[in-house]
Tab-separated table of C-alpha atoms in Angstrom:
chain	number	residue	atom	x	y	z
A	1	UNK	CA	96.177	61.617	-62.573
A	2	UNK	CA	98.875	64.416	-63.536
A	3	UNK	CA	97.814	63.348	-67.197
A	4	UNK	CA	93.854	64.147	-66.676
A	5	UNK	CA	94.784	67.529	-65.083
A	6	UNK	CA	97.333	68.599	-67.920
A	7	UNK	CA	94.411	67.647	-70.369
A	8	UNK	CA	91.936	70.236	-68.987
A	9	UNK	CA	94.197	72.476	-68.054
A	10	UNK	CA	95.130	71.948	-71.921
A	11	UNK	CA	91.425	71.668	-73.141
A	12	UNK	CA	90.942	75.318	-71.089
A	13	UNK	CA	93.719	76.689	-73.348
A	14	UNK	CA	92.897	75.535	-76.544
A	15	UNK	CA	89.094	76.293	-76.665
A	16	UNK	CA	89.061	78.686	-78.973
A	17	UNK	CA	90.002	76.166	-81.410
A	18	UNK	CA	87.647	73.935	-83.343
A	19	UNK	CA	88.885	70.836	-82.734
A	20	UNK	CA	90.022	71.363	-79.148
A	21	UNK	CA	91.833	67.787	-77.903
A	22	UNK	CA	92.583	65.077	-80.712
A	23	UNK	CA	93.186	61.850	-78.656
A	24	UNK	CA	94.875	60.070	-81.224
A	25	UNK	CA	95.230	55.860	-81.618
A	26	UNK	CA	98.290	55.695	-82.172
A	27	UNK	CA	100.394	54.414	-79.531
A	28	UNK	CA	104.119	53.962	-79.167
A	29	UNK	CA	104.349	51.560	-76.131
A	30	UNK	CA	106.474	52.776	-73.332
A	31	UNK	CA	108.923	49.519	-72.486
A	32	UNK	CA	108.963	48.353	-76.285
A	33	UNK	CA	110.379	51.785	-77.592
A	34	UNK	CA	112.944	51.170	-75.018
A	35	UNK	CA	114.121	47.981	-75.788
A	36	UNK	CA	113.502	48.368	-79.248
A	37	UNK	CA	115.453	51.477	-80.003
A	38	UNK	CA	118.625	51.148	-81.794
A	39	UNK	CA	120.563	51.584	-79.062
A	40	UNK	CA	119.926	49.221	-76.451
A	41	UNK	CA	121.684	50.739	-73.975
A	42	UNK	CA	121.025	54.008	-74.165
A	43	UNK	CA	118.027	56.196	-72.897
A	44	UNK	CA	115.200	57.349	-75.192
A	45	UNK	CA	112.701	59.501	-75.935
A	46	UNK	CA	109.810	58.284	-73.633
A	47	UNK	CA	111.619	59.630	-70.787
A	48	UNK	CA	111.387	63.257	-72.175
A	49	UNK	CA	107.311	63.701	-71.464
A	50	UNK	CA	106.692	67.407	-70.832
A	51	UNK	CA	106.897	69.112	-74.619
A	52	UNK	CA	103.868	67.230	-75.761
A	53	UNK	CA	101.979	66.082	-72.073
A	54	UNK	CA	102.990	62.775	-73.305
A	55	UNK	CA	102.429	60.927	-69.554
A	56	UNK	CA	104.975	57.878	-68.614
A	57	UNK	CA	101.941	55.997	-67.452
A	58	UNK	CA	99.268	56.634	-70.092
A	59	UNK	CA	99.848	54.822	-73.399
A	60	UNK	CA	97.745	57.514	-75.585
A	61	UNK	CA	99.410	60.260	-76.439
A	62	UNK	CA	97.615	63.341	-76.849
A	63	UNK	CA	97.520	66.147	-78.898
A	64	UNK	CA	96.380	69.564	-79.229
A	65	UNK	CA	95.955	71.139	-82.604
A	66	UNK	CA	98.558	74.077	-82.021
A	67	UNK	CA	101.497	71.457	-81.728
A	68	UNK	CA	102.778	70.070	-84.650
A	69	UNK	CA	101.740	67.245	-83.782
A	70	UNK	CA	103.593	63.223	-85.336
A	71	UNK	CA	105.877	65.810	-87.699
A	72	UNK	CA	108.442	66.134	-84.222
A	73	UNK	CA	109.245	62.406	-84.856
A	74	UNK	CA	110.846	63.811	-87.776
A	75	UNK	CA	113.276	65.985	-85.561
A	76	UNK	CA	115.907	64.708	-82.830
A	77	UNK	CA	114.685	65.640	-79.201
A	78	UNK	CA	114.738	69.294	-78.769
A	79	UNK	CA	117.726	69.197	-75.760
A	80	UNK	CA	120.415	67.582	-78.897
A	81	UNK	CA	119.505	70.558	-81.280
A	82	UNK	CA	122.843	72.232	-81.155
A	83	UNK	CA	125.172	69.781	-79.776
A	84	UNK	CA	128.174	68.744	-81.621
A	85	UNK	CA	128.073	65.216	-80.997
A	86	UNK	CA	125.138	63.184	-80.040
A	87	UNK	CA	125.696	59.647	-77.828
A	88	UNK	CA	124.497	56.421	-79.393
A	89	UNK	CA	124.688	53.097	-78.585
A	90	UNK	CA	126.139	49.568	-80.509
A	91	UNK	CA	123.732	48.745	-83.779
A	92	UNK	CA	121.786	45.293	-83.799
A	93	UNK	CA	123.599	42.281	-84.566
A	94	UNK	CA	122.382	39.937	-86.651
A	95	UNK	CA	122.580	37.420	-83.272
A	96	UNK	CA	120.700	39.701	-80.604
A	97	UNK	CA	118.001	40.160	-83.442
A	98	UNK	CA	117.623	36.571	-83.714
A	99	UNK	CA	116.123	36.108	-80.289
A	100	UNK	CA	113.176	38.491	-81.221
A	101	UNK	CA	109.827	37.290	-82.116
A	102	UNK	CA	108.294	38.187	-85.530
A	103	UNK	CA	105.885	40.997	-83.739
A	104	UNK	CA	108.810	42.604	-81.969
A	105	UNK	CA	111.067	42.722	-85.218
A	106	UNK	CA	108.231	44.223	-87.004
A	107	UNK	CA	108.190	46.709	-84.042
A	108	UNK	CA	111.579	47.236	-84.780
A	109	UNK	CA	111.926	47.855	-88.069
A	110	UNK	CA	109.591	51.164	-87.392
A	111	UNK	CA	111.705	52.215	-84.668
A	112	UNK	CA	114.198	52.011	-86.724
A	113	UNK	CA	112.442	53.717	-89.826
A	114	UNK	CA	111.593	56.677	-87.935
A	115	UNK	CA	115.149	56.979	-86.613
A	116	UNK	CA	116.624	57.013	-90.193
A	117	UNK	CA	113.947	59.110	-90.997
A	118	UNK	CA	114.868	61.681	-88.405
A	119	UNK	CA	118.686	61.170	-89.438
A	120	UNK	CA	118.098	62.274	-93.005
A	121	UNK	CA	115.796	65.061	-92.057
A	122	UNK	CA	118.818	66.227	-90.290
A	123	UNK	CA	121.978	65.555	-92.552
A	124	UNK	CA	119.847	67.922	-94.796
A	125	UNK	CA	119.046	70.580	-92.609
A	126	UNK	CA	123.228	70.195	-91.561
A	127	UNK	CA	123.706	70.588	-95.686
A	128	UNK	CA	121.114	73.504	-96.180
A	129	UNK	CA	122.958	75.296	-93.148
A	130	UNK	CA	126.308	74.408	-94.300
A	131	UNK	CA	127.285	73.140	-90.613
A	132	UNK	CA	128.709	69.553	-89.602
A	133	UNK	CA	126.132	67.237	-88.952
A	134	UNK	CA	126.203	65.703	-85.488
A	135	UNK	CA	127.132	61.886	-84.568
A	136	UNK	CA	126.578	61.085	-88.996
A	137	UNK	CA	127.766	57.726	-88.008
A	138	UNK	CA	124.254	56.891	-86.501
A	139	UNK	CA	122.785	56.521	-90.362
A	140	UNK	CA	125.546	53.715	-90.659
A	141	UNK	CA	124.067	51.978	-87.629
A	142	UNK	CA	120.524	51.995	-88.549
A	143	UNK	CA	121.433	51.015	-91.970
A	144	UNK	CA	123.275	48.300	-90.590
A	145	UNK	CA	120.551	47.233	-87.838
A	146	UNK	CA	117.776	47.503	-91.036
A	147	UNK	CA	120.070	45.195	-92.939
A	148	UNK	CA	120.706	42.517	-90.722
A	149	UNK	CA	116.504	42.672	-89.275
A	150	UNK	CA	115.968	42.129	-93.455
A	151	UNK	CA	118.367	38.904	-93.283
A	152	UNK	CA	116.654	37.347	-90.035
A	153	UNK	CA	113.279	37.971	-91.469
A	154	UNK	CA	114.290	36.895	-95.030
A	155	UNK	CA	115.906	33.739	-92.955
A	156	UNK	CA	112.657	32.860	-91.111
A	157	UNK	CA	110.576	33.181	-94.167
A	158	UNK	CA	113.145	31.121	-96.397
A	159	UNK	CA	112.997	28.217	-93.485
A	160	UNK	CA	109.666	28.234	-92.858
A	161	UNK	CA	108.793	28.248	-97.178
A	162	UNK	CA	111.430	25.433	-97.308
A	163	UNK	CA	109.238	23.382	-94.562
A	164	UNK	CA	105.740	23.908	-95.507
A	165	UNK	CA	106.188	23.652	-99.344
A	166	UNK	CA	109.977	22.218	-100.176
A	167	UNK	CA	110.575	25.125	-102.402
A	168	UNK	CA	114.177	27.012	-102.334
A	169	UNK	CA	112.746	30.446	-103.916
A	170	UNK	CA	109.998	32.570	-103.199
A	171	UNK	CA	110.190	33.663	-106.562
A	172	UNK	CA	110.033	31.360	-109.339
A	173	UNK	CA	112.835	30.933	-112.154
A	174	UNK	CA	114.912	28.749	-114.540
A	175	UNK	CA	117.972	28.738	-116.327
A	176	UNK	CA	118.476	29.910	-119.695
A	177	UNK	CA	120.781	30.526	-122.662
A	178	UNK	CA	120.560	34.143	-123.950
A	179	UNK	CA	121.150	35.566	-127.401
A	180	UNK	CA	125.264	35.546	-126.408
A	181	UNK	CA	125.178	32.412	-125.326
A	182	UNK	CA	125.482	33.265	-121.424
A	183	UNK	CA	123.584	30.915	-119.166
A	184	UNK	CA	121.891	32.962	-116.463
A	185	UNK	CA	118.740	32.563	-114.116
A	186	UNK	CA	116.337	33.611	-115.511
A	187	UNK	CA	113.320	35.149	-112.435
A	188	UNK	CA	109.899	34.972	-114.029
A	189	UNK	CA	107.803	37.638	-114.252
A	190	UNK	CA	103.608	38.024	-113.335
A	191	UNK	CA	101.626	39.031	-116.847
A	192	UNK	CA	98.275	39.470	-117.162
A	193	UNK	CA	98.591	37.052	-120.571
A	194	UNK	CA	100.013	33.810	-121.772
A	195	UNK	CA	103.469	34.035	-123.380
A	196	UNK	CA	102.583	33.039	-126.886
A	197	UNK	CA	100.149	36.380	-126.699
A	198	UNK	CA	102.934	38.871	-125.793
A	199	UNK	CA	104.814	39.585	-128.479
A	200	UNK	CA	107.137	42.015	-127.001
A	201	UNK	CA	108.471	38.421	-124.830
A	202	UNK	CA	108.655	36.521	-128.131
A	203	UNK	CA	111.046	39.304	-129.517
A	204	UNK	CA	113.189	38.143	-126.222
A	205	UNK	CA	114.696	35.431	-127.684
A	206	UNK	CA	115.835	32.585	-125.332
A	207	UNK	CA	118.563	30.157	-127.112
A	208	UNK	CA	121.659	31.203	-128.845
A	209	UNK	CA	122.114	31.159	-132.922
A	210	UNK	CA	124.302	28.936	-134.656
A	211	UNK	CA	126.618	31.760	-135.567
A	212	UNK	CA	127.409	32.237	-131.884
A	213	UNK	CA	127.668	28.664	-131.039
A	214	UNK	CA	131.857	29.187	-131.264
A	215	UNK	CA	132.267	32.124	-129.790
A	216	UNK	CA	130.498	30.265	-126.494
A	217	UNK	CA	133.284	27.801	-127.094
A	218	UNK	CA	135.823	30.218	-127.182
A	219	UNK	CA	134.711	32.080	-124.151
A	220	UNK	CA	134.861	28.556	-121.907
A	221	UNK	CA	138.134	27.904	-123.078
A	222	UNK	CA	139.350	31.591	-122.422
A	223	UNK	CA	137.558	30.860	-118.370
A	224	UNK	CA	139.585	27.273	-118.245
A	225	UNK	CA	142.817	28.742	-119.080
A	226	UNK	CA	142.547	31.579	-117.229
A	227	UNK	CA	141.359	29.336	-114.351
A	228	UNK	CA	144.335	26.861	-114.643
A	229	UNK	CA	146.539	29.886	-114.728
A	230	UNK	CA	145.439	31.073	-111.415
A	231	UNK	CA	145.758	27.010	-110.137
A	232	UNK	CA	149.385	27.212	-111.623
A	233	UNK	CA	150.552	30.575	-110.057
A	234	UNK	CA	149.006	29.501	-106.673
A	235	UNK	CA	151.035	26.305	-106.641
A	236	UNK	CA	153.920	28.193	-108.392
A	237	UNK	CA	153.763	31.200	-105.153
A	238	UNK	CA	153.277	27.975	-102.640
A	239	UNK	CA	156.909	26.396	-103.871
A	240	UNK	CA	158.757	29.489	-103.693
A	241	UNK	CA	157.164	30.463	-100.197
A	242	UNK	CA	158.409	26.957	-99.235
A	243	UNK	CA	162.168	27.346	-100.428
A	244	UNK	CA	162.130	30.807	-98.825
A	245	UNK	CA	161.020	28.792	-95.457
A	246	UNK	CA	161.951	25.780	-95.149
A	247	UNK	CA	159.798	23.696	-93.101
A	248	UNK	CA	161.232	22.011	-89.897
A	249	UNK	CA	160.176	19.069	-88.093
A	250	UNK	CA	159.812	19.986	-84.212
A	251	UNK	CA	163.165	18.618	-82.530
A	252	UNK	CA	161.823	16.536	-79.184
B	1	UNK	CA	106.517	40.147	-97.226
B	2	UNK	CA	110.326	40.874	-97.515
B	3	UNK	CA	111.551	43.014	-99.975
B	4	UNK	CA	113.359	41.983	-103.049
B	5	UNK	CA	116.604	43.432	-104.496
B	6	UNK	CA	114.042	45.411	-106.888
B	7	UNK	CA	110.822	45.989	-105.575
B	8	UNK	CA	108.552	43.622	-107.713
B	9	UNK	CA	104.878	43.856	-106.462
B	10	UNK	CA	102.218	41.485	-107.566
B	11	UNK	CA	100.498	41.839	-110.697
B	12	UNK	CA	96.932	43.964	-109.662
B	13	UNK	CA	93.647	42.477	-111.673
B	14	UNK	CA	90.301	43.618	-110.809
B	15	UNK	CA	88.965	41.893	-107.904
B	16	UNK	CA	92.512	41.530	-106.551
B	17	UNK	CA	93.125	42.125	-102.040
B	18	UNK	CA	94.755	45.723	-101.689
B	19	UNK	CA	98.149	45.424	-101.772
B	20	UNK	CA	99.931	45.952	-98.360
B	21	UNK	CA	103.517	46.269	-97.509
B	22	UNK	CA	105.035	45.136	-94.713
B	23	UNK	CA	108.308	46.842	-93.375
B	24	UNK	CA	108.281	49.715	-96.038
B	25	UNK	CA	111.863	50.556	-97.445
B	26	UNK	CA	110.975	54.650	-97.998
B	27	UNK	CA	112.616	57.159	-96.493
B	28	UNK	CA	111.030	60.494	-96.243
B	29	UNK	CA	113.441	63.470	-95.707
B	30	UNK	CA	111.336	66.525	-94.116
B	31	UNK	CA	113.158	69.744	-95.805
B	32	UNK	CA	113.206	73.079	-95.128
B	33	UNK	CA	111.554	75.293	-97.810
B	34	UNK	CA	112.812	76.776	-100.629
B	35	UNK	CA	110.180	79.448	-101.292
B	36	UNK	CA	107.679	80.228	-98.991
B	37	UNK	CA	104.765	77.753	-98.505
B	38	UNK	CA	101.762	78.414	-96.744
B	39	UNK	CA	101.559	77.396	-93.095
B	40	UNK	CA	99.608	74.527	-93.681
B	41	UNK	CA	102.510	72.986	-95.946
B	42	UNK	CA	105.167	70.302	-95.185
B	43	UNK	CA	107.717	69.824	-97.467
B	44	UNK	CA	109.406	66.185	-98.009
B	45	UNK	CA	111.616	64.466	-100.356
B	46	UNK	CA	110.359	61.094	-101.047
B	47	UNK	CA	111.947	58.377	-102.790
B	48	UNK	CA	111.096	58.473	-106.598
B	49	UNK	CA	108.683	55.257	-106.636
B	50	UNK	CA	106.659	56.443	-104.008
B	51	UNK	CA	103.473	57.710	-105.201
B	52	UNK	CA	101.071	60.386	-103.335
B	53	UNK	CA	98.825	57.744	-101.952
B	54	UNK	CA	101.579	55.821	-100.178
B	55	UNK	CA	102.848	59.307	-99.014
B	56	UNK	CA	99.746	59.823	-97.836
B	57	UNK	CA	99.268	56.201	-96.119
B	58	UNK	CA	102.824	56.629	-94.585
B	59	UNK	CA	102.108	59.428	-93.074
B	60	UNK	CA	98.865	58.476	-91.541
B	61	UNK	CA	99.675	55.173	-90.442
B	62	UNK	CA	103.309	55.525	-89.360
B	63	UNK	CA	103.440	59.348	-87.903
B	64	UNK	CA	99.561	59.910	-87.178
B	65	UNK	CA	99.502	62.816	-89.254
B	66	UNK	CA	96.210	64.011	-90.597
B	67	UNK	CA	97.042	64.701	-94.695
B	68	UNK	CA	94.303	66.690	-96.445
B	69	UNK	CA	96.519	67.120	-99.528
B	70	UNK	CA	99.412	65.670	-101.567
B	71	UNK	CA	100.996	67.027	-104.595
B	72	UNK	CA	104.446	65.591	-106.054
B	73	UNK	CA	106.572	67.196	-108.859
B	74	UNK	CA	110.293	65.335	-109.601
B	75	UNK	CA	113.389	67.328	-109.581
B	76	UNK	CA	115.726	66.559	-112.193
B	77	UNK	CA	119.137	67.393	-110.851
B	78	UNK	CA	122.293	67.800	-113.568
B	79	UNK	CA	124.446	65.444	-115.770
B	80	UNK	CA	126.809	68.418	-116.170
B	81	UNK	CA	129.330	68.354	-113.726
B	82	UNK	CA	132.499	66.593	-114.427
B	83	UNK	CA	134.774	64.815	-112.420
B	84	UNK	CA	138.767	65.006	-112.574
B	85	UNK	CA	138.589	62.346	-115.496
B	86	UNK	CA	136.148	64.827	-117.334
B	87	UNK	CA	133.778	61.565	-116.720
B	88	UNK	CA	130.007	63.299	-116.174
B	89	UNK	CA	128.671	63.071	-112.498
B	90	UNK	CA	125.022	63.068	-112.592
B	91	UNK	CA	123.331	64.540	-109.561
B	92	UNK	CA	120.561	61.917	-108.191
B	93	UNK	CA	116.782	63.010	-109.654
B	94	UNK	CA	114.439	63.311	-106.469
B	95	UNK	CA	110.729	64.005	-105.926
B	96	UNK	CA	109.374	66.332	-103.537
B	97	UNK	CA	105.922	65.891	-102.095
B	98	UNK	CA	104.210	69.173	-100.834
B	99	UNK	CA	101.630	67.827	-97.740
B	100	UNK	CA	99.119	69.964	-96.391
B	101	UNK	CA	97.926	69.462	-93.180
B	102	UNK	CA	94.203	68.575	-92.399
B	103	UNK	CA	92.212	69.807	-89.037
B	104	UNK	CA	93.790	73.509	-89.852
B	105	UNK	CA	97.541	72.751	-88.310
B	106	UNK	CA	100.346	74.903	-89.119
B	107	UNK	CA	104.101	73.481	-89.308
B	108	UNK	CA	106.905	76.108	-89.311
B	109	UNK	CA	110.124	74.089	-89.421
B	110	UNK	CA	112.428	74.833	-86.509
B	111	UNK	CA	115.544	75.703	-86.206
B	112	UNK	CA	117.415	72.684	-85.422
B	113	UNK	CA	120.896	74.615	-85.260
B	114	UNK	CA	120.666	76.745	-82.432
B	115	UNK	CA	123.219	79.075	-80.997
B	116	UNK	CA	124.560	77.490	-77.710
B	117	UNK	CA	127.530	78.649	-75.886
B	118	UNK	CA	129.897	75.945	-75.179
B	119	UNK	CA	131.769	75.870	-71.693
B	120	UNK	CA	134.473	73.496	-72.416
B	121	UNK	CA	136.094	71.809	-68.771
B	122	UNK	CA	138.980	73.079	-66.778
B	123	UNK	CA	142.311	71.628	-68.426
B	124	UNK	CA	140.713	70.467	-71.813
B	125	UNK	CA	142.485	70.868	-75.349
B	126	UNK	CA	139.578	72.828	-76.383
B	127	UNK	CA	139.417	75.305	-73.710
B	128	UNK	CA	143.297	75.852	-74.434
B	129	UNK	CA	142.743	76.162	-78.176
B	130	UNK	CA	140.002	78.918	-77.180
B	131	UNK	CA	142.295	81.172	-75.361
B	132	UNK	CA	145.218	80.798	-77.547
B	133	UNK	CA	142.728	81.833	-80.301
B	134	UNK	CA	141.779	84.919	-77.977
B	135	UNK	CA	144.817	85.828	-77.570
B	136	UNK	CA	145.501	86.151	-81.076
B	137	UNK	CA	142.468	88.038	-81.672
B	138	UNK	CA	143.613	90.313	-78.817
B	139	UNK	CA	147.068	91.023	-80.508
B	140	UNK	CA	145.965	91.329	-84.263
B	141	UNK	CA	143.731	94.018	-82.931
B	142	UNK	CA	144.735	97.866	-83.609
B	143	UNK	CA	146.726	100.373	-80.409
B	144	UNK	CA	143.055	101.493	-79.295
B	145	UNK	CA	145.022	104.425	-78.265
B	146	UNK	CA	145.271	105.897	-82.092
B	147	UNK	CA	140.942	106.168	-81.732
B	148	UNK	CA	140.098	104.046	-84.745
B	149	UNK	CA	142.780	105.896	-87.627
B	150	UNK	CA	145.296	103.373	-89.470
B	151	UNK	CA	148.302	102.349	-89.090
B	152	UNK	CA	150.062	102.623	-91.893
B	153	UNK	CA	151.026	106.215	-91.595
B	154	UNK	CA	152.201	108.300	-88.927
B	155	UNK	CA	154.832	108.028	-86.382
């Protein structure tokens, strides 16, 4: 009701321009922003309505073509511009983010792409000033919460690949010998042409000469020794720990 | 499709479905310009792999922002400097994306620093630290009695 009146009152306003009211589809629903922010206890910006007659109860937002309009999602809410510290809540652990379904994580990781967005927009403005930044540890957090929503997905996506087709990778790969005699894996690539056509891959070449054939020997026996050195000086640190404390038995 | 440690998309032949990415690792930095743009002009720094297209997707699909125009240029930024082992520090390269608006819109960016006077609460360290610092200010200042002249002379 209060959202239709705003409109024409805005529509009466803005008639002089062309395109008077741009009702745009984008919508950032009300209760999802909420729980979805990166703070999940603290309040956000769907309670602040009046700068762009954004309405609590109407999901479309709507625009008129003197605002800025999608570019302030790029800036903090106008009532932190000046503050020297801004509140924010805990990040999302890996745990809580577990719980959410694939539609709300993909919800998420907008949230929480506009947020760093907005962050960087700001440590850069706070540079070009040459004033503190407010709250910087906020980038950690989303970085953090953007992280661990990457593992869950990357977790779900592993299992389900696992299930339906009993492969480990989602990209394909071997092992091979390079020209040094390393064994590495080795991720395979998508070309347009077979491998005996592309000569720059048969230049790669994928097995080691005979003249480096000792040098691999040497380098495994330089990784045992060093190994049974470390084996040694562990046991070595162990006895000495144990004549510095003696161990008693527990008198009854 | 998750991302990889390095972003390898799948090879594009002719016939091949658009390539979409889900949960998009860019970052777009909105900066404040350097020289004067015209009003229609947003300024970003993008990621270097991003191209004008996907500037132009992100902003339309992610921000709802109408984008008539993109032009990118890359800024190379110095190998120069040295560090206190006279190692060189190179500066990260960037590219900056100039948007203009469609529908005629104007941006100006704000000022995102404003002025605000502080009241700090009764009792607080910083409220102490204020008037000691007035106090000094009040001291250092000149006898207002000598009507501007220096002190350095005179009785």
């Amino acid at each position: 009701m209060a959202a239709a009146v705003t409109s024409r009152l805005t529509a009466a306003v803005c008639r002089q321009f062309q395109r008077v009211v741009t009702v745009s589809s984008y919508t950032q629903p009300q209760c999802a922003t909420q729980a979805f922010s990166k703070f999940h206890s603290c309040q956000r910006r769907q309670t602040y309505d009046s700068w762009w007659f954004r309405s609590s109860t109407n999901n479309r937002a709507l625009h008129t073509s003197c605002v800025r309009e999608g570019l302030e999602d790029f800036f903090d809410l106008p009532e932190n511009w000046g503050e020297q510290t801004v509140k924010s809540g805990a990040p999302w652990t890996g745990k809580q983010l577990r719980v959410k379904s694939n539609e709300d994580l993909h919800k998420l990781w907008y949230v929480l792409l506009k947020e760093k967005n907005m962050l960087l927009t700001l440590e850069q403005e706070a540079k070009r000033q040459r004033l503190p930044m407010p709250s910087p540890e906020r980038l950690k957090k989303v970085e953090r919460s953007m992280k661990r929503l990457d593992t869950v997905v990357t977790e779900r996506e592993d299992s389900l690949r696992l299930l339906q087709t009993g492969q480990e990778r989602g990209r394909p790969g071997e092992w091979r010998r390079n020209v040094f005699g390393k064994t590495f894996w080795y991720r395979f690539k998508e070309h347009p042409i077979p491998w005996y056509l592309n000569s720059r891959y048969k230049r790669r070449r994928f097995f080691e000469p005979s003249h480096v054939a000792p040098y691999t020997r040497l380098s495994l026996e330089k990784y045992l020794r060093s190994k049974i050195r470390k084996e040694k000086r562990e046991k070595r640190n162990q006895k000495m720990l144990a004549a510095v404390f003696p161990k008693k038995t527990a008198l009854a | 499709t998750s991302r990889t440690l390095i972003e390898i998309y799948p090879l594009y032949q002719l016939g091949n479905p658009q390539l979409r990415i889900f949960r998009p690792t860019f970052n777009l930095t909105l900066v404040r310009p350097g020289k004067e743009q015209p009003p229609d002009t947003v300024q970003f720094r993008i990621p270097l792999e991003m191209t004008k297209f996907d500037v132009r997707n992100y902003l339309e699909k992610i921000y709802s922002v109408p984008v008539a125009a993109v032009r990118t240029r890359i800024q190379y930024c110095t190998n120069k400097k040295r560090n206190h082992l006279n190692q060189r520090v190179k500066r990260p390269d960037y590219k900056v994306a100039y948007v203009q608006l469609a529908q005629q819109q104007t941006f100006q960016f704000p000022d995102i620093f404003p002025e605000k006077d502080r009241k700090h609460e009764e009792g607080s360290v910083e409220e102490m630290q204020e008037k000691f610092m007035e106090d000094e200010r009040q001291r250092q200042k000149p006898d207002p009695r000598r009507g501007g002249v220096t002190e350095w002379f005179g009785l």
